[in-house]
Short mmCIF file of C-alpha atoms and ligand atoms in Angstrom, two decimals:
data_model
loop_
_atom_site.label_atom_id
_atom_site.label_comp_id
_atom_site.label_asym_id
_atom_site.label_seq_id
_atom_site.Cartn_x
_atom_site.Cartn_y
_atom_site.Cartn_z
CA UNK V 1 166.60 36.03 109.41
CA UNK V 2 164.38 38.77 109.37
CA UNK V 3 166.96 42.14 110.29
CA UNK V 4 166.64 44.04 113.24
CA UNK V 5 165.29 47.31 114.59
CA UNK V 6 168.74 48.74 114.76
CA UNK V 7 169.54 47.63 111.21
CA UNK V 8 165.90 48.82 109.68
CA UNK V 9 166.46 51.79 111.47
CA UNK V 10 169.52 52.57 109.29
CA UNK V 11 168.43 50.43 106.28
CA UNK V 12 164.92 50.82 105.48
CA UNK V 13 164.22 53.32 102.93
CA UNK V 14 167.57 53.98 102.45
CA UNK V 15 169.26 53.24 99.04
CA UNK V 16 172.66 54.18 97.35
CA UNK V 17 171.94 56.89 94.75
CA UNK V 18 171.15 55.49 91.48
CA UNK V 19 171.58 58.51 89.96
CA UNK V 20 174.87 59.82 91.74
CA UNK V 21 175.96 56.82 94.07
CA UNK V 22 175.55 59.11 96.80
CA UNK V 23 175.23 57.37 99.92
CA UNK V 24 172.90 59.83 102.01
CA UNK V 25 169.92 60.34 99.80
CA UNK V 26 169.64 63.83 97.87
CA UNK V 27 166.32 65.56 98.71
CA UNK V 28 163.89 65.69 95.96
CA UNK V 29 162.71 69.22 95.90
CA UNK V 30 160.74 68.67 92.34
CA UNK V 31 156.95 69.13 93.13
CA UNK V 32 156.44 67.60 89.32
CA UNK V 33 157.46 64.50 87.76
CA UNK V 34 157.98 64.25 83.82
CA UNK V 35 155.75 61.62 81.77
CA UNK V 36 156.89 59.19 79.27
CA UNK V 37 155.62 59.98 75.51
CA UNK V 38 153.06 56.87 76.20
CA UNK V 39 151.83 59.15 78.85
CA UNK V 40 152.99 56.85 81.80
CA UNK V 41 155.10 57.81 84.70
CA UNK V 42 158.13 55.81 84.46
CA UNK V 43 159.13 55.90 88.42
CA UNK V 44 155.54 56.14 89.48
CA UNK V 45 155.96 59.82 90.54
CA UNK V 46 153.30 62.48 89.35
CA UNK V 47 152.53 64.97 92.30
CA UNK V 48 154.35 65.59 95.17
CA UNK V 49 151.66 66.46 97.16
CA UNK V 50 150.20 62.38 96.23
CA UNK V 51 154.10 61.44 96.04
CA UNK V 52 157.62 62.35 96.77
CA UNK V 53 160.71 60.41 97.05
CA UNK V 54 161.66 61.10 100.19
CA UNK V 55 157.88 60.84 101.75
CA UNK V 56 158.15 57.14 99.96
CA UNK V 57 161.63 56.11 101.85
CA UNK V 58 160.15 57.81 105.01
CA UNK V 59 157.02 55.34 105.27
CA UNK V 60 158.69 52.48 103.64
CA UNK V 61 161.37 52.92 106.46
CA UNK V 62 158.36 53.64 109.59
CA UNK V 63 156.57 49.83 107.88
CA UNK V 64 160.14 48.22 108.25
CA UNK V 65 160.15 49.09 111.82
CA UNK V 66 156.66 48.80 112.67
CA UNK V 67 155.67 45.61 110.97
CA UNK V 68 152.46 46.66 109.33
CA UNK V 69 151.39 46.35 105.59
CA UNK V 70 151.66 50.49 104.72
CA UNK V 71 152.37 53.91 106.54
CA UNK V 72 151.72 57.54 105.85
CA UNK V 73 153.44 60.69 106.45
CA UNK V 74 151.73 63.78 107.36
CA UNK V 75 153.10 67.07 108.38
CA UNK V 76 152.36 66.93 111.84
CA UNK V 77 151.68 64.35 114.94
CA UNK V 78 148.52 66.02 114.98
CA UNK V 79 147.65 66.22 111.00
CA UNK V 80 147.72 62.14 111.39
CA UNK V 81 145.67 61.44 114.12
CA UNK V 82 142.87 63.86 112.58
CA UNK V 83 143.03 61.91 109.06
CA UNK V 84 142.49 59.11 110.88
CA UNK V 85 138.61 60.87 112.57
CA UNK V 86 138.24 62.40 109.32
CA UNK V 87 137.73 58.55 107.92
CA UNK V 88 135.32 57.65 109.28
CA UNK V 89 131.45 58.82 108.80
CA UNK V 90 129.29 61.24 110.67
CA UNK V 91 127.42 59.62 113.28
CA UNK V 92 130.23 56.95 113.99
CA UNK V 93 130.90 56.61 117.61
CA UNK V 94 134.64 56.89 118.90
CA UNK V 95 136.02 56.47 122.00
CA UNK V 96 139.01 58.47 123.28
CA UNK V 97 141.30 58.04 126.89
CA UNK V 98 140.44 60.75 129.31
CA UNK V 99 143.91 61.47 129.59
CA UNK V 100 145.70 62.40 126.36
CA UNK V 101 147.36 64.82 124.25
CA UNK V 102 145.39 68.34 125.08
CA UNK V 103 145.51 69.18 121.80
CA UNK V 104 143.93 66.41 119.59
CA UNK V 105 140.97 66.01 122.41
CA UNK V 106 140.62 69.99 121.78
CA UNK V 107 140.48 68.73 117.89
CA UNK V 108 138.38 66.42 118.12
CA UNK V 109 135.75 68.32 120.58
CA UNK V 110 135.68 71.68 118.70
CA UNK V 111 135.44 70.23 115.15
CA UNK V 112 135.03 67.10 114.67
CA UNK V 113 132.21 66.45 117.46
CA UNK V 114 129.62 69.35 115.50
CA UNK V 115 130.43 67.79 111.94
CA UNK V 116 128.88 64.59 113.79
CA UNK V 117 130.99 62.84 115.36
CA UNK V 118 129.64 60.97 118.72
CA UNK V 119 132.53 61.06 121.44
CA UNK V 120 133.15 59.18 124.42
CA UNK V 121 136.05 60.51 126.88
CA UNK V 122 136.97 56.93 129.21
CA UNK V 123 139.39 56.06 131.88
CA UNK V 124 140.93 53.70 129.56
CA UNK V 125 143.17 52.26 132.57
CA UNK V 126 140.15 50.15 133.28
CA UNK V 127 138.82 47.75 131.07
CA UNK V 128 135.47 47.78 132.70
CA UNK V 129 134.84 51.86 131.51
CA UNK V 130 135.61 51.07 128.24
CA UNK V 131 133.54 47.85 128.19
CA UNK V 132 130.32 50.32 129.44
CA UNK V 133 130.92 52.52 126.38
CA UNK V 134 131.05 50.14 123.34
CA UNK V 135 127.70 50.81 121.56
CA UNK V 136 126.66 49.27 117.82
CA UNK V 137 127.97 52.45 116.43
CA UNK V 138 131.34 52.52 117.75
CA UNK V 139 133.37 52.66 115.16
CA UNK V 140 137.27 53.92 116.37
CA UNK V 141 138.70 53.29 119.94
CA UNK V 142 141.63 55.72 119.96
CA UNK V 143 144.43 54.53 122.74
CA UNK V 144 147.42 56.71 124.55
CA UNK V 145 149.73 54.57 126.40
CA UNK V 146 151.10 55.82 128.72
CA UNK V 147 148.75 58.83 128.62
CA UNK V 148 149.99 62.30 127.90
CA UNK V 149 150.50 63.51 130.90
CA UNK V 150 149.54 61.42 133.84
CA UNK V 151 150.91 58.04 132.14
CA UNK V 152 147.88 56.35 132.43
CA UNK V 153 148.01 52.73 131.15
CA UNK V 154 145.59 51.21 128.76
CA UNK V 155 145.68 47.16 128.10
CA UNK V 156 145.95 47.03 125.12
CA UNK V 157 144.92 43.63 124.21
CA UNK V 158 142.05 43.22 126.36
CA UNK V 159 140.49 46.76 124.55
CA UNK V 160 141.10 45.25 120.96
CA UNK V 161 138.91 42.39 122.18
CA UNK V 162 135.61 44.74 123.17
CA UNK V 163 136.42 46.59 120.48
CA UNK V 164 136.50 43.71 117.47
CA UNK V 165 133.15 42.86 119.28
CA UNK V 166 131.60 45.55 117.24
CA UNK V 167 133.57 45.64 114.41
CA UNK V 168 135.54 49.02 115.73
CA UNK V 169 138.85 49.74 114.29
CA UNK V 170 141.61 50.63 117.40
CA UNK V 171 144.29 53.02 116.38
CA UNK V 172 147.33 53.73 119.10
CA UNK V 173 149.21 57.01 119.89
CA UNK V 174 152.43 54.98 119.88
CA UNK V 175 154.90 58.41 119.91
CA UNK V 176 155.41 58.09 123.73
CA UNK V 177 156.86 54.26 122.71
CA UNK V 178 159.02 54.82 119.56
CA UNK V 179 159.10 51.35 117.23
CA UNK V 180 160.53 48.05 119.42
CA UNK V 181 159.14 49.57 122.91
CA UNK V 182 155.58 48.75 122.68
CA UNK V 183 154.62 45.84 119.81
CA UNK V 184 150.35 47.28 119.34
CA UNK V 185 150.46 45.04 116.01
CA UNK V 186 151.11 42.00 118.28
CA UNK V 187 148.53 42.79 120.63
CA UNK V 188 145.83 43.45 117.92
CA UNK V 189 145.53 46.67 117.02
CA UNK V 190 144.84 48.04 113.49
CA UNK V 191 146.62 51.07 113.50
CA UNK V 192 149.90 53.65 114.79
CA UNK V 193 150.60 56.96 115.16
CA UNK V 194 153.87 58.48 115.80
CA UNK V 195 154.05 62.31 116.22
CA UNK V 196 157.48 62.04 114.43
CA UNK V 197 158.10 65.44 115.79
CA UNK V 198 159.20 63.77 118.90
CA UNK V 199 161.48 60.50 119.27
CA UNK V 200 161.42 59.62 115.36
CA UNK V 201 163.25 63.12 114.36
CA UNK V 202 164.62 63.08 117.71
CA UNK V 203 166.14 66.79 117.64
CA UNK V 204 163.09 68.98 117.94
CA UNK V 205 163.96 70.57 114.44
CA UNK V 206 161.25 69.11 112.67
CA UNK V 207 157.47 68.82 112.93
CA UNK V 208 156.30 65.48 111.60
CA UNK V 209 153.33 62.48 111.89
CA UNK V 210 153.12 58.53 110.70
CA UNK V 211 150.12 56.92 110.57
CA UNK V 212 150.76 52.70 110.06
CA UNK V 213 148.37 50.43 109.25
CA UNK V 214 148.65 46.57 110.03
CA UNK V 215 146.68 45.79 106.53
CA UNK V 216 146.23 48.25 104.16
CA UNK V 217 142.20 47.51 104.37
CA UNK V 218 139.26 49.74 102.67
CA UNK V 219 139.34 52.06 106.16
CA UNK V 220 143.61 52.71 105.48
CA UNK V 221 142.50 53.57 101.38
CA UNK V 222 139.95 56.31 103.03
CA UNK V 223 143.02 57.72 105.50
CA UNK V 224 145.76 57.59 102.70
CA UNK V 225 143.06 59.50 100.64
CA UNK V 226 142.81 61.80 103.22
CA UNK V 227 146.47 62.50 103.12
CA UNK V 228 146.88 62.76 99.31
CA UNK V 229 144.08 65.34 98.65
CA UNK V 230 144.46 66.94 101.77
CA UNK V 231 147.65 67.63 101.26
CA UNK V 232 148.80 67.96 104.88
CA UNK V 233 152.34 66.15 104.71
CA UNK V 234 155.80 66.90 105.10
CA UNK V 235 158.22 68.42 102.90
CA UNK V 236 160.95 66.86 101.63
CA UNK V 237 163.57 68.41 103.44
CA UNK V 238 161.10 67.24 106.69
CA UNK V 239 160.88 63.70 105.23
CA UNK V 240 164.48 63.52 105.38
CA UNK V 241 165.83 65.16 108.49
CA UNK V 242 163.06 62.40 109.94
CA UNK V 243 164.60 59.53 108.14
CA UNK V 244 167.93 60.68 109.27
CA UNK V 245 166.78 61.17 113.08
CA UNK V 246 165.31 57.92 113.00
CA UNK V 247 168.44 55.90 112.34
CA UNK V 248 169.98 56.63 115.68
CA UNK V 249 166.32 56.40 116.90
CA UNK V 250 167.28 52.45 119.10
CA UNK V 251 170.38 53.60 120.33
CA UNK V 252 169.03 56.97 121.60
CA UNK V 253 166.28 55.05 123.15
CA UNK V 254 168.61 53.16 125.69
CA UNK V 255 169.68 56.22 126.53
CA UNK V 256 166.83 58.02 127.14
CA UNK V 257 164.94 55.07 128.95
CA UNK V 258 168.24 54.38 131.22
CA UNK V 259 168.09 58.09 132.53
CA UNK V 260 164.39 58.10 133.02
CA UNK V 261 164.64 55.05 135.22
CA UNK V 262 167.27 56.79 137.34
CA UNK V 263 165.67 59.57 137.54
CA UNK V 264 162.53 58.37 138.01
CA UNK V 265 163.53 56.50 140.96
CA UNK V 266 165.28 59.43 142.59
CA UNK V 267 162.61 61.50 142.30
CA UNK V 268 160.35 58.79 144.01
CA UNK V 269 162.83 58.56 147.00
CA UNK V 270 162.79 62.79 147.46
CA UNK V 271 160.78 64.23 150.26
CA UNK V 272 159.67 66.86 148.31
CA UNK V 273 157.84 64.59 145.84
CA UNK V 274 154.14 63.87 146.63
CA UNK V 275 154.04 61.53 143.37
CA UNK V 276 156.19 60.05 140.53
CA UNK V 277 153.77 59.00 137.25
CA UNK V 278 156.27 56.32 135.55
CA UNK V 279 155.22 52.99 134.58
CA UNK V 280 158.54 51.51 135.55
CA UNK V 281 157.62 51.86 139.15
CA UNK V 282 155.81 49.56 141.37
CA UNK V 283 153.68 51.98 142.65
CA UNK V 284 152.52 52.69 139.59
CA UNK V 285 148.39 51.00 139.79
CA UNK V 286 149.49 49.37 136.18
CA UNK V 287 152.89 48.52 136.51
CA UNK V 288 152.36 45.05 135.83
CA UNK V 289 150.54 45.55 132.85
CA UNK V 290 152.94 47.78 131.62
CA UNK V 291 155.22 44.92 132.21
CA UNK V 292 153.28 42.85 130.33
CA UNK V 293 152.89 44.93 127.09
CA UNK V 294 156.09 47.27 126.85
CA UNK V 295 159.75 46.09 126.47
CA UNK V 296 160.65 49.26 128.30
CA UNK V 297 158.82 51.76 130.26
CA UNK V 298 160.11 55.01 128.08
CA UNK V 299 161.47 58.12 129.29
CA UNK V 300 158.64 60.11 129.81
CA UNK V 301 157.37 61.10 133.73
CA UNK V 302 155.71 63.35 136.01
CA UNK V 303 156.19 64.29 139.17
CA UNK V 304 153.61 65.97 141.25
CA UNK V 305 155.25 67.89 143.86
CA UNK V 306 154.46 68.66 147.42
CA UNK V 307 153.75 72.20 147.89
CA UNK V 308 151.26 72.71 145.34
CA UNK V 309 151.43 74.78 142.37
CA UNK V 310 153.91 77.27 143.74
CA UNK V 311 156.32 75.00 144.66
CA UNK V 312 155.97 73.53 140.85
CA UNK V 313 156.73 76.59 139.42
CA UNK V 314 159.77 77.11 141.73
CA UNK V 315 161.23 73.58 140.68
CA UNK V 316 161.00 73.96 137.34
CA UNK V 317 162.62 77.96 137.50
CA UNK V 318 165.27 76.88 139.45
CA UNK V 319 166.75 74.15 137.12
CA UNK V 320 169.96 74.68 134.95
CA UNK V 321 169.98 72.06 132.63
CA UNK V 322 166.28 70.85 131.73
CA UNK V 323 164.75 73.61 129.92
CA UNK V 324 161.21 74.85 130.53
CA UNK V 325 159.37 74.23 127.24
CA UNK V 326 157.06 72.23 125.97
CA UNK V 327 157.60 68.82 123.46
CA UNK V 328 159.42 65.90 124.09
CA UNK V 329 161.54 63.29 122.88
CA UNK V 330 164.74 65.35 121.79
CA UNK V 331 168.20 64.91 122.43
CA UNK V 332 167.22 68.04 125.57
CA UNK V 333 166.06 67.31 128.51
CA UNK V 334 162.69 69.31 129.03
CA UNK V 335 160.31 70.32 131.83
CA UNK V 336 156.59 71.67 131.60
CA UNK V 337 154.15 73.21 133.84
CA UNK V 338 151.37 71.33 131.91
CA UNK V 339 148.44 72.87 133.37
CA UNK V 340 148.88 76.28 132.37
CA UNK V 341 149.98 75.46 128.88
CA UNK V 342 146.35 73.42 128.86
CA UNK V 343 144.41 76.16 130.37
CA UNK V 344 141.68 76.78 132.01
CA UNK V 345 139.51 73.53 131.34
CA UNK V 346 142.73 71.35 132.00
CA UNK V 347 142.17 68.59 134.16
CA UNK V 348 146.10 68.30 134.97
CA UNK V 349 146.74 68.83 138.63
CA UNK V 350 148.39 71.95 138.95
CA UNK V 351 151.40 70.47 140.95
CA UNK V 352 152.08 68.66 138.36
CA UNK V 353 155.82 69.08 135.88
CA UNK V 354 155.92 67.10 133.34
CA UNK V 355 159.06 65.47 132.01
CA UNK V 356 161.09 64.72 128.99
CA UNK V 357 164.33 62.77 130.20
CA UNK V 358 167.54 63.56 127.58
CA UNK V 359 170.52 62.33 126.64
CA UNK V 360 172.57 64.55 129.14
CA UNK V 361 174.43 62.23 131.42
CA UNK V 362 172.04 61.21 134.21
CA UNK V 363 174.25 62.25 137.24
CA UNK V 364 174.41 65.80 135.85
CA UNK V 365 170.29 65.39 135.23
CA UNK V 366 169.77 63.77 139.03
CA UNK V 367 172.43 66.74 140.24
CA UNK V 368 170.24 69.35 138.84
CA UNK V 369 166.86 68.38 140.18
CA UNK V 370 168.34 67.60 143.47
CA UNK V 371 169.83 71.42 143.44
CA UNK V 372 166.04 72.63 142.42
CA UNK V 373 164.47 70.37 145.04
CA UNK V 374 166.53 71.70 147.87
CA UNK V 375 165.58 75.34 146.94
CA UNK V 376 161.77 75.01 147.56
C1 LIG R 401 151.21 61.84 122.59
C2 LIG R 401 151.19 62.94 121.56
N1 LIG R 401 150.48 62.76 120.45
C3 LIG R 401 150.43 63.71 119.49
C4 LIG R 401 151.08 64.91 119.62
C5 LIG R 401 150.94 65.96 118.55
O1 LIG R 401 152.06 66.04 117.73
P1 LIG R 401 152.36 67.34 116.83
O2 LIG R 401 152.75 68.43 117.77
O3 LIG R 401 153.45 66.90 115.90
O4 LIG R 401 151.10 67.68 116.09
C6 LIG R 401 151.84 65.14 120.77
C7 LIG R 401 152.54 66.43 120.94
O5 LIG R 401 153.00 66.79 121.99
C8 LIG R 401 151.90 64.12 121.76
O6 LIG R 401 152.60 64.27 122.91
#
């Protein structure tokens, strides 16, 4: 019987000390690695910008739980996802959701579109959009489900199916959906990213990104290429605070996902609320295929609030126990204006707060929005 998430989670990667029998793993600080008198390298260790002990147990552990054939660790969420653009060829045609993390979209805009690559922002929510912008040359079809920040949601399965029509690889932004919530191996996809930063670490004390590839194909050789010569990946130290975040990583999950629910319904119910953006709610326009394609709906929401901008602003300065900064999935519950952190080109409407539901107990959480609520 193949072991389970909360058993990888613990297991993978992680090995007694041969050296020591120590049973939490030392971290290899080394950057060098000797060579036998034959000139070989008897652990398979040279570099530790090509390899490092603790980057090997990291990936080794993110396969386990993701089910692919390899993974790579990079030094941030963002550091991934670019070595994945960087693979491809100038010219190649990509499409991205229209909705996403600010910051790789700014990426891929500002340098990656005038080294050549062709870009096509789509409402990825609707197969039909993404249908209209598969051309000969698309190469990548980048997904975000649920989007960063209005939780869009993308069918998976149904864009792997235009997009093997041309040949184009589709890689997923999984680190909304940590490993177990949302199976994008199952549903056909070639590739995921975590930014590890968030739910992987879990303690937002460490900046971190996975890349995993379901076959470890000619395109993966290019991106762990990339990542070797580049040089881009996390220290050892990172490596293994990440590792050691990751083996609480299903229990926290329940957790988080059981106060996001509550929360999310609460806020749906409040007469201050214009909108709640959660997948776990019928109102959501893709609930059921959120249904379909996640085992839960994770513990990330917005809420747009009546009022406008102002009354936004006053929410999230009159609350006690989320904290107004930006990130996501630690142990914290957090709250962000995320328009004015986008600027001024953000699409974001500006009532929006955007929310990161913790481990706190969720009657103190619901007690503290409720308290904020009734002050606008
Ligand atoms: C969905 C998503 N992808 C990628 C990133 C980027 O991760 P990092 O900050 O580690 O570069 C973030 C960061 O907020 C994110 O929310």
């Amino acid at each position: 019987m193949k072991p389970k998430l909360e058993t990888l989670a613990i297991h993978a990667g992680s090995e007694i000390d041969a050296a020591t029998a120590a049973v939490t793993s030392p971290i290899h600080l080394s950057t060098t690695f000797e060579r036998n008198a034959d000139g070989s390298f008897p652990h398979g260790y040279i570099y530790t910008r090509s390899h490092n002990p603790n980057r090997a147990a990291l990936e080794q552990c993110i396969t386990a739980l993701e089910g692919g054939e390899a993974s790579a660790a990079f030094s941030s969420g963002s550091a991934a996802a670019s070595a994945v653009f960087r693979a491809l060829e100038p010219g190649d045609h990509a499409i991205i959701p229209d909705d996403m993390y600010w910051g790789i979209r700014k990426l891929l805009k500002q340098v990656f579109v005038p080294w050549g690559l062709e870009l096509s922002e789509v409402d990825m929510s609707k197969l039909d959009e993404v249908k209209a912008h598969i051309k000969a040359n698309t190469r990548l079809v980048w997904i975000e489900t649920p989007s960063n920040p209005m939780l869009k949601i993308t069918d998976i399965a149904g864009v792997v199916k235009l997009a093997k029509s041309v040949g184009a690889k589709v890689a997923c932004d999984n680190t909304w959906t940590p490993p177990g919530m949302q199976p994008v191996f199952a549903l056909g996809a070639d590739m995921v990213m975590h930014a590890s930063t968030k739910y992987l670490a879990g303690h937002s004390d460490v900046l971190g990104g996975t890349l995993t590839s379901r076959e470890a194909d000619a395109f993966w050789e290019r991106i762990v290429f990339v990542q070797k010569n580049e040089g881009a990946v996390p220290s050892p130290f990172d490596c293994w605070l990440t590792l050691r975040g990751i083996k609480t990583l299903p229990y926290r999950m329940r957790g988080h996902v059981e106060n996001a629910e509550a929360i999310a319904h609460f806020l749906a119910e409040h007469p201050k609320v214009e909108r709640v953006a959660y997948p776990g709610l019928k109102s959501h326009p893709n609930h059921e295929v959120a249904k379909e394609q996640m085992s839960s709906f994770g513990a990330m929401l917005s809420v747009l609030l009546k009022g406008g901008e102002g009354a936004a602003m006053e929410v999230a300065a009159a609350l006690k126990l989320f904290t107004r900064a930006t990130s996501l999935g630690g142990v914290e519950s957090l709250i962000e204006h995320r328009a004015s952190i986008e600027g001024p080109d953000s699409k974001t409407p500006k009532n929006l707060l955007r929310v990161s539901v913790g481990l706190e107990h969720k009657d103190d959480l619901i007690a503290d929005l409720e308290q904020a609520l009734n002050k606008v």
